[in-house]
Amino acid sequence: QVQLVESGGDSVQAGGSLRLSCAATGNTTRTYCMGWFRQTPEKGREGVAVLWTGGGETFTHYADSVEGRFTISQSLDNTKKVLYLQMNTLNTEDSGLYYCAGKVRGSGGSCRGLNEGDFTNWGQGTQVSVSS
C-alpha cells in the first residue's frame, strides 16, 4: 500500500512561485510513474505534469498550459520517495486543488497521457490560490 501526502499549497499573487511536495511512503517499489493533477469546479480534474522511470532514465511530460513554467522532479532515499512540482510565473488559472498521484507498473494505461483514470493511488490534495 502506498500513501501520498501533499504539502506546499498556499495563496500567492500572480507572477509568484510555489513548490509543492508529495511524500510517498509504503511499498513504492512498483510505483514507476507519479504525477500532479489539479481540480477546479470549472474544469474538473486535469493532468498537470508526470514523471516516470524506465531503463535507468527519467522522463517528464507537461500539460501545454504549464509547459516552460512548471518543473516536476523527485528525490529518493531509503525510506521514502518525494515528488516535487516547482511552479513559476503563476497565473489565476493555476488556482486549484493539487493532487499527487501514483501509478504502479502493470496497471494498464500510460503515464504520459495525463489521464487520471490510469493512476492507482491518490493523495488528499493541497490548495493553491493565485490572485491577480
XYZ file of C-alpha atoms in Angstrom:
132
model
C 0.000 0.000 0.000
C 1.285 3.440 -0.964
C 0.408 6.577 0.957
C 0.728 10.001 -0.676
C 0.757 13.232 1.326
C 0.944 16.621 -0.399
C 2.147 19.893 1.091
C 3.224 23.342 -0.017
C -0.058 24.822 -1.209
C -0.571 28.495 -0.415
C -2.090 31.775 -1.577
C 0.157 33.844 -3.840
C -0.108 36.738 -6.243
C 0.078 36.306 -9.976
C 3.665 36.087 -11.151
C 4.794 34.380 -7.976
C 6.166 30.897 -7.362
C 5.365 27.897 -5.197
C 6.878 24.476 -4.706
C 4.602 21.563 -3.924
C 5.845 18.364 -2.313
C 4.381 14.883 -2.186
C 5.797 12.313 0.197
C 5.209 8.724 -0.885
C 5.573 6.069 1.781
C 4.802 2.389 1.958
C 5.598 -0.091 -0.775
C 6.618 2.264 -3.587
C 8.750 -0.288 -5.419
C 6.224 -0.785 -8.222
C 5.274 2.890 -8.464
C 7.219 3.836 -11.589
C 5.132 6.862 -12.503
C 3.981 9.806 -10.408
C 2.224 12.970 -11.346
C 0.383 16.090 -10.366
C -3.223 16.834 -11.163
C -5.335 19.842 -10.281
C -9.040 20.196 -9.786
C -11.317 23.190 -10.206
C -15.110 23.490 -10.357
C -14.880 24.778 -13.923
C -12.542 22.180 -15.429
C -12.779 19.224 -13.093
C -9.547 17.281 -12.568
C -6.828 17.773 -15.176
C -3.324 16.461 -15.515
C -0.512 18.946 -14.947
C 2.763 17.024 -15.074
C 4.047 13.467 -14.825
C 7.394 11.814 -14.246
C 8.260 8.191 -14.935
C 11.308 5.992 -14.934
C 12.354 3.245 -17.286
C 15.572 1.714 -18.484
C 17.524 3.733 -15.968
C 16.214 7.018 -17.336
C 13.709 9.560 -16.051
C 11.111 11.112 -18.315
C 8.717 14.011 -17.832
C 5.692 15.378 -19.628
C 3.660 18.536 -19.056
C 0.281 19.884 -19.951
C 0.558 22.615 -22.590
C -0.782 25.191 -20.150
C 2.176 24.775 -17.764
C 4.999 23.860 -20.150
C 8.006 26.086 -19.502
C 6.664 27.346 -16.168
C 6.369 24.199 -14.051
C 9.036 21.611 -13.314
C 8.375 18.162 -11.895
C 11.138 16.272 -10.114
C 11.646 13.623 -7.492
C 14.111 12.641 -4.824
C 14.694 9.166 -3.454
C 16.146 7.929 -0.231
C 15.966 4.684 1.678
C 12.720 5.471 3.416
C 10.552 7.460 1.047
C 10.139 8.978 -2.363
C 9.296 12.680 -2.625
C 7.767 14.227 -5.710
C 8.045 17.972 -6.295
C 6.323 20.495 -8.500
C 8.101 23.813 -8.878
C 5.590 26.331 -10.176
C 6.820 29.659 -11.533
C 5.097 32.623 -13.144
C 1.787 31.570 -11.650
C -1.444 32.976 -13.017
C -5.015 32.870 -11.765
C -5.819 29.881 -13.958
C -3.290 27.837 -11.987
C -5.512 28.011 -8.914
C -6.966 24.725 -7.782
C -6.670 21.744 -5.510
C -3.464 19.961 -6.483
C -3.298 16.202 -6.110
C -0.336 13.904 -6.211
C -0.945 10.545 -7.886
C 0.974 7.345 -8.422
C 0.742 4.589 -10.988
C 2.036 1.091 -10.461
C 3.739 -0.947 -13.119
C 1.390 -3.311 -14.931
C -1.783 -1.381 -14.099
C -2.550 -0.557 -17.728
C -2.863 2.763 -19.498
C 0.062 5.133 -19.778
C 1.876 7.678 -17.673
C 2.429 10.254 -20.401
C -1.241 10.564 -21.205
C -2.004 12.547 -18.019
C -5.202 10.555 -17.690
C -6.439 10.394 -14.110
C -8.067 7.045 -14.766
C -4.653 5.452 -15.291
C -3.430 6.326 -11.794
C -3.938 3.985 -8.868
C -3.006 5.987 -5.771
C -4.011 9.492 -4.757
C -3.224 11.971 -2.014
C -5.693 14.262 -0.297
C -4.683 17.413 -2.154
C -3.159 20.791 -1.324
C -4.810 24.096 -2.233
C -3.168 26.665 -4.483
C -4.798 30.071 -4.831
C -3.407 32.671 -7.206
C -4.794 36.198 -7.054
C -4.416 38.932 -9.665
